[in-house]
mmCIF file of C-alpha atoms in Angstrom:
data_model
loop_
_atom_site.group_PDB
_atom_site.id
_atom_site.type_symbol
_atom_site.label_atom_id
_atom_site.label_comp_id
_atom_site.label_asym_id
_atom_site.label_seq_id
_atom_site.Cartn_x
_atom_site.Cartn_y
_atom_site.Cartn_z
ATOM 1 C CA MET A 1 0.000 0.000 0.000
ATOM 2 C CA LYS A 2 1.327 3.420 -0.941
ATOM 3 C CA VAL A 3 1.877 5.581 2.131
ATOM 4 C CA GLU A 4 1.890 9.333 1.719
ATOM 5 C CA ARG A 5 2.221 10.340 5.370
ATOM 6 C CA PHE A 6 4.151 8.541 8.080
ATOM 7 C CA SER A 7 3.981 9.771 11.652
ATOM 8 C CA TYR A 8 6.997 10.421 13.829
ATOM 9 C CA PRO A 9 7.202 7.852 16.673
ATOM 10 C CA ILE A 10 6.282 10.633 19.133
ATOM 11 C CA ILE A 11 4.066 13.700 19.178
ATOM 12 C CA THR A 12 5.744 16.851 17.823
ATOM 13 C CA PRO A 13 6.415 19.847 20.100
ATOM 14 C CA SER A 14 3.983 21.811 17.904
ATOM 15 C CA ALA A 15 1.117 19.382 18.539
ATOM 16 C CA ALA A 16 2.023 19.201 22.239
ATOM 17 C CA ARG A 17 1.905 23.014 22.454
ATOM 18 C CA GLY A 18 -1.529 22.920 20.840
ATOM 19 C CA ILE A 19 -2.805 20.736 23.680
ATOM 20 C CA PHE A 20 -1.582 23.234 26.288
ATOM 21 C CA ASP A 21 -3.081 26.086 24.232
ATOM 22 C CA ALA A 22 -6.440 24.305 24.198
ATOM 23 C CA ILE A 23 -6.443 24.199 28.004
ATOM 24 C CA TYR A 24 -5.282 27.771 28.606
ATOM 25 C CA TRP A 25 -4.043 30.503 26.289
ATOM 26 C CA GLU A 26 -5.217 34.082 26.392
ATOM 27 C CA GLY A 27 -4.497 37.576 25.146
ATOM 28 C CA ILE A 28 -5.944 40.965 24.315
ATOM 29 C CA ARG A 29 -8.211 41.004 21.275
ATOM 30 C CA ASP A 30 -8.390 44.031 18.972
ATOM 31 C CA ASP A 31 -8.879 44.775 15.260
ATOM 32 C CA ASN A 32 -5.318 43.667 14.474
ATOM 33 C CA GLY A 33 -5.709 40.207 15.996
ATOM 34 C CA ILE A 34 -4.807 38.809 19.416
ATOM 35 C CA ARG A 35 -1.915 40.084 21.518
ATOM 36 C CA PRO A 36 -1.072 36.994 23.583
ATOM 37 C CA TYR A 37 0.011 37.228 27.192
ATOM 38 C CA PHE A 38 2.431 34.361 26.678
ATOM 39 C CA HIS A 39 3.285 31.270 24.682
ATOM 40 C CA TRP A 40 3.913 27.729 25.876
ATOM 41 C CA GLN A 41 7.418 26.327 25.760
ATOM 42 C CA VAL A 42 7.275 22.533 25.694
ATOM 43 C CA GLU A 43 10.378 21.253 27.486
ATOM 44 C CA ARG A 44 10.007 17.504 27.780
ATOM 45 C CA ILE A 45 7.840 14.740 26.319
ATOM 46 C CA GLU A 46 7.930 11.287 27.891
ATOM 47 C CA ILE A 47 6.527 8.245 26.082
ATOM 48 C CA LEU A 48 4.398 6.067 28.384
ATOM 49 C CA GLU A 49 3.210 3.535 25.759
ATOM 50 C CA MET A 50 5.354 1.868 23.099
ATOM 51 C CA PRO A 51 4.677 3.510 19.674
ATOM 52 C CA ARG A 52 2.272 1.444 17.560
ATOM 53 C CA TYR A 53 1.021 2.314 14.093
ATOM 54 C CA ILE A 54 -2.288 2.036 12.288
ATOM 55 C CA ALA A 55 -2.877 2.476 8.537
ATOM 56 C CA LEU A 56 -5.589 4.965 7.571
ATOM 57 C CA ARG A 57 -7.139 6.163 4.328
ATOM 58 C CA ARG A 58 -8.892 9.509 4.518
ATOM 59 C CA ASN A 59 -10.922 11.665 2.180
ATOM 60 C CA GLU A 60 -9.538 15.197 2.254
ATOM 61 C CA VAL A 61 -10.910 18.400 0.737
ATOM 62 C CA LYS A 62 -8.340 20.001 -1.556
ATOM 63 C CA ASP A 63 -9.374 23.604 -0.851
ATOM 64 C CA LYS A 64 -7.809 25.578 1.988
ATOM 65 C CA VAL A 65 -9.969 26.813 4.848
ATOM 66 C CA PRO A 66 -10.598 30.566 4.426
ATOM 67 C CA SER A 67 -8.957 32.986 6.825
ATOM 68 C CA ASP A 68 -10.843 34.374 9.824
ATOM 69 C CA ARG A 69 -10.904 37.740 8.069
ATOM 70 C CA THR A 70 -12.572 36.218 4.998
ATOM 71 C CA ILE A 71 -15.132 34.322 7.071
ATOM 72 C CA LYS A 72 -15.945 37.495 9.005
ATOM 73 C CA ALA A 73 -16.442 39.354 5.711
ATOM 74 C CA TRP A 74 -18.831 36.608 4.572
ATOM 75 C CA MET A 75 -20.773 36.762 7.846
ATOM 76 C CA GLU A 76 -21.082 40.565 7.665
ATOM 77 C CA GLY A 77 -22.196 40.421 4.035
ATOM 78 C CA ARG A 78 -19.210 42.440 2.742
ATOM 79 C CA GLU A 79 -18.149 39.587 0.458
ATOM 80 C CA GLN A 80 -20.043 36.845 -1.325
ATOM 81 C CA PRO A 81 -19.406 33.431 0.307
ATOM 82 C CA VAL A 82 -17.486 30.947 -1.814
ATOM 83 C CA PRO A 83 -18.342 27.255 -1.312
ATOM 84 C CA LEU A 84 -15.728 24.614 -0.473
ATOM 85 C CA TRP A 85 -16.481 21.717 -2.777
ATOM 86 C CA ALA A 86 -16.306 18.355 -1.016
ATOM 87 C CA ASP A 87 -16.783 16.353 -4.201
ATOM 88 C CA GLY A 88 -16.699 16.654 -7.946
ATOM 89 C CA GLY A 89 -14.168 16.407 -10.732
ATOM 90 C CA LYS A 90 -12.700 18.696 -13.363
ATOM 91 C CA ASP A 91 -15.770 18.366 -15.543
ATOM 92 C CA GLU A 92 -18.092 19.652 -12.790
ATOM 93 C CA LEU A 93 -15.789 22.152 -11.036
ATOM 94 C CA GLY A 94 -13.695 23.376 -13.963
ATOM 95 C CA THR A 95 -10.410 22.486 -12.216
ATOM 96 C CA ASP A 96 -8.724 19.473 -10.624
ATOM 97 C CA GLN A 97 -7.574 21.626 -7.679
ATOM 98 C CA LYS A 98 -10.936 21.391 -5.928
ATOM 99 C CA GLY A 99 -13.111 18.567 -4.638
ATOM 100 C CA ARG A 100 -11.595 15.770 -2.537
ATOM 101 C CA THR A 101 -8.756 13.335 -2.703
ATOM 102 C CA GLN A 102 -7.839 10.150 -0.821
ATOM 103 C CA ARG A 103 -4.640 10.111 1.246
ATOM 104 C CA GLN A 104 -2.847 7.208 2.884
ATOM 105 C CA THR A 105 -1.516 7.694 6.417
ATOM 106 C CA MET A 106 0.464 5.665 8.923
ATOM 107 C CA ALA A 107 -0.592 7.143 12.267
ATOM 108 C CA LEU A 108 0.187 6.306 15.875
ATOM 109 C CA LYS A 109 -2.542 4.685 17.959
ATOM 110 C CA ASN A 110 -3.310 4.430 21.680
ATOM 111 C CA VAL A 111 -0.579 6.876 22.646
ATOM 112 C CA ARG A 112 0.115 8.134 26.182
ATOM 113 C CA TYR A 113 2.525 10.925 27.050
ATOM 114 C CA LEU A 114 3.708 12.846 30.070
ATOM 115 C CA MET A 115 4.404 16.372 28.855
ATOM 116 C CA THR A 116 6.142 19.223 30.648
ATOM 117 C CA ALA A 117 5.856 22.846 29.520
ATOM 118 C CA ARG A 118 6.231 26.289 31.002
ATOM 119 C CA ILE A 119 4.784 29.692 30.262
ATOM 120 C CA ILE A 120 7.008 32.225 28.458
ATOM 121 C CA SER A 121 5.340 35.553 29.071
ATOM 122 C CA LYS A 122 5.523 38.561 26.779
ATOM 123 C CA PRO A 123 7.542 41.520 28.164
ATOM 124 C CA LYS A 124 4.421 43.512 29.140
ATOM 125 C CA PHE A 125 3.107 40.603 31.209
ATOM 126 C CA SER A 126 6.316 39.297 32.773
ATOM 127 C CA ALA A 127 5.803 40.493 36.347
ATOM 128 C CA SER A 128 6.214 37.627 38.796
ATOM 129 C CA ASP A 129 2.674 37.993 40.147
ATOM 130 C CA GLN A 130 1.240 37.838 36.611
ATOM 131 C CA ILE A 131 3.204 34.692 35.761
ATOM 132 C CA ALA A 132 2.044 33.129 39.028
ATOM 133 C CA LYS A 133 -1.530 34.052 38.043
ATOM 134 C CA PHE A 134 -1.147 32.418 34.617
ATOM 135 C CA ASP A 135 0.271 29.259 36.224
ATOM 136 C CA SER A 136 -2.553 29.185 38.766
ATOM 137 C CA ILE A 137 -5.250 29.550 36.089
ATOM 138 C CA PHE A 138 -3.738 26.775 34.004
ATOM 139 C CA GLU A 139 -3.410 24.444 36.995
ATOM 140 C CA ARG A 140 -7.022 25.055 38.037
ATOM 141 C CA ARG A 141 -8.369 24.525 34.525
ATOM 142 C CA ALA A 142 -6.275 21.391 33.928
ATOM 143 C CA LYS A 143 -7.313 19.841 37.247
ATOM 144 C CA GLN A 144 -10.979 20.489 36.408
ATOM 145 C CA GLY A 145 -10.610 19.109 32.878
ATOM 146 C CA LYS A 146 -11.502 22.449 31.304
ATOM 147 C CA CYS A 147 -10.433 23.423 27.799
ATOM 148 C CA PHE A 148 -11.446 26.034 25.237
ATOM 149 C CA GLN A 149 -11.639 23.368 22.556
ATOM 150 C CA GLN A 150 -11.116 19.622 22.432
ATOM 151 C CA PRO A 151 -7.329 19.085 22.397
ATOM 152 C CA PHE A 152 -6.019 16.870 19.607
ATOM 153 C CA PHE A 153 -2.835 15.176 18.428
ATOM 154 C CA GLY A 154 -1.905 17.386 15.500
ATOM 155 C CA CYS A 155 -5.070 16.598 13.470
ATOM 156 C CA SER A 156 -8.523 17.352 14.820
ATOM 157 C CA GLU A 157 -9.643 13.824 13.869
ATOM 158 C CA PHE A 158 -7.425 12.482 16.666
ATOM 159 C CA PRO A 159 -8.756 13.906 19.968
ATOM 160 C CA ALA A 160 -6.547 14.009 23.051
ATOM 161 C CA PHE A 161 -7.640 13.615 26.678
ATOM 162 C CA PHE A 162 -5.593 14.928 29.560
ATOM 163 C CA GLU A 163 -5.107 14.980 33.307
ATOM 164 C CA TYR A 164 -2.970 17.245 35.473
ATOM 165 C CA VAL A 165 -0.105 15.396 37.157
ATOM 166 C CA HIS A 166 1.284 16.950 40.314
ATOM 167 C CA ALA A 167 5.043 16.867 40.816
ATOM 168 C CA SER A 168 4.613 14.515 43.791
ATOM 169 C CA ASP A 169 2.890 11.934 41.542
ATOM 170 C CA LEU A 170 5.489 11.859 38.768
ATOM 171 C CA SER A 171 7.081 8.674 40.127
ATOM 172 C CA SER A 172 3.955 6.729 39.061
ATOM 173 C CA LYS A 173 4.470 7.788 35.410
ATOM 174 C CA GLN A 174 7.522 6.005 34.061
ATOM 175 C CA ALA A 175 8.771 6.485 30.504
ATOM 176 C CA ILE A 176 9.227 3.306 28.497
ATOM 177 C CA PRO A 177 12.726 2.076 27.502
ATOM 178 C CA PHE A 178 12.764 3.479 23.982
ATOM 179 C CA ASP A 179 15.711 5.041 22.155
ATOM 180 C CA GLN A 180 15.671 6.458 18.630
ATOM 181 C CA HIS A 181 17.437 9.188 16.722
ATOM 182 C CA ILE A 182 14.524 10.688 14.774
ATOM 183 C CA GLY A 183 16.524 13.239 12.802
ATOM 184 C CA TRP A 184 15.049 16.560 11.661
ATOM 185 C CA MET A 185 11.634 16.889 13.257
ATOM 186 C CA LEU A 186 8.968 19.580 13.008
ATOM 187 C CA TYR A 187 9.299 21.965 15.946
ATOM 188 C CA ASP A 188 6.459 24.381 15.175
ATOM 189 C CA VAL A 189 4.566 25.957 12.302
ATOM 190 C CA PHE A 190 4.357 29.492 13.767
ATOM 191 C CA ASP A 191 6.819 32.023 15.111
ATOM 192 C CA LEU A 192 6.279 31.708 18.865
ATOM 193 C CA ARG A 193 7.964 35.102 19.449
ATOM 194 C CA ARG A 194 5.235 37.002 17.590
ATOM 195 C CA ASP A 195 3.507 39.766 19.534
ATOM 196 C CA VAL A 196 0.285 39.692 17.512
ATOM 197 C CA VAL A 197 -1.520 36.543 16.376
ATOM 198 C CA ARG A 198 -3.513 36.905 13.191
ATOM 199 C CA ASP A 199 -3.672 35.068 9.870
ATOM 200 C CA ASP A 200 0.090 34.597 9.836
ATOM 201 C CA GLU A 201 2.006 32.812 7.137
ATOM 202 C CA PRO A 202 3.541 29.522 8.290
ATOM 203 C CA PHE A 203 6.933 29.799 10.013
ATOM 204 C CA ILE A 204 8.315 26.263 9.848
ATOM 205 C CA THR A 205 11.006 25.396 12.392
ATOM 206 C CA LEU A 206 12.903 22.119 12.804
ATOM 207 C CA PHE A 207 15.259 20.513 15.302
ATOM 208 C CA ASP A 208 17.412 17.385 15.439
ATOM 209 C CA ALA A 209 15.317 15.115 17.673
ATOM 210 C CA THR A 210 16.529 12.140 19.681
ATOM 211 C CA VAL A 211 14.508 10.039 22.106
ATOM 212 C CA LYS A 212 16.611 8.638 24.955
ATOM 213 C CA GLY A 213 15.087 6.395 27.574
ATOM 214 C CA GLY A 214 11.616 7.259 26.268
ATOM 215 C CA VAL A 215 12.215 10.986 26.752
ATOM 216 C CA LEU A 216 12.364 13.695 24.094
ATOM 217 C CA ALA A 217 14.116 16.808 25.406
ATOM 218 C CA VAL A 218 12.832 19.867 23.543
ATOM 219 C CA PRO A 219 15.235 22.825 23.201
ATOM 220 C CA PRO A 220 13.934 26.385 23.768
ATOM 221 C CA PHE A 221 12.469 28.061 20.702
ATOM 222 C CA GLU A 222 15.180 30.742 20.869
ATOM 223 C CA SER A 223 17.920 28.113 20.878
ATOM 224 C CA GLU A 224 20.331 27.795 17.965
ATOM 225 C CA LYS A 225 19.375 24.115 17.953
ATOM 226 C CA VAL A 226 16.036 25.165 16.439
ATOM 227 C CA ARG A 227 16.413 25.829 12.712
ATOM 228 C CA LYS A 228 14.404 28.854 11.603
ATOM 229 C CA PRO A 229 13.628 30.323 8.171
ATOM 230 C CA GLU A 230 16.115 32.918 6.935
ATOM 231 C CA ARG A 231 13.352 35.480 6.824
ATOM 232 C CA GLY A 232 12.967 35.074 10.605
ATOM 233 C CA ARG A 233 14.275 37.544 13.095
ATOM 234 C CA SER A 234 17.145 35.341 14.284
#
């Protein structure tokens, strides 16, 4: 069977950050977008279940999802909505760039991770009492199982469920004996240093990933170990 996508043996730092974002991430909203109070820095991912794969075939829409700005314009009647075609060929749609296509995927199944991250506040919100407040809000929300949206493992079709683990209970969560040099791995798809979040262009970053003893140590985003596009600010 032809495979078009093959998962890493462990969740990427980008997908892990998305899970923390789903539980707690906030900022000031204005016409330019969202000015976040902070971003999450994933520091450590521990594998609790041996990686196992499952083969999937999915129907995917070829069109891109419109930007928030475009959707808002549609909702306010300033622009005419444009449909996303879920089916049809060149004869019906006039192009082979629309409709749907089937993709093969080798995905991980029944995964369990212990993930450690910390809040990196923006300069305007870096006072110690504010950081303590952010930490407190996250801890309360995580303990109560609250989230702004269902967390997922990189793709929304793969929901993630979570529990808060106190430092005193870490001894009950042991990483499996698993070693692998993964090579260049996706770190994130956005510039985490940005001060305003809007419909940004992708900012793909990579790092040389190695799992030792079931643990993936994630370098800081600012680190030279994280390869960034030349157009970046580093």
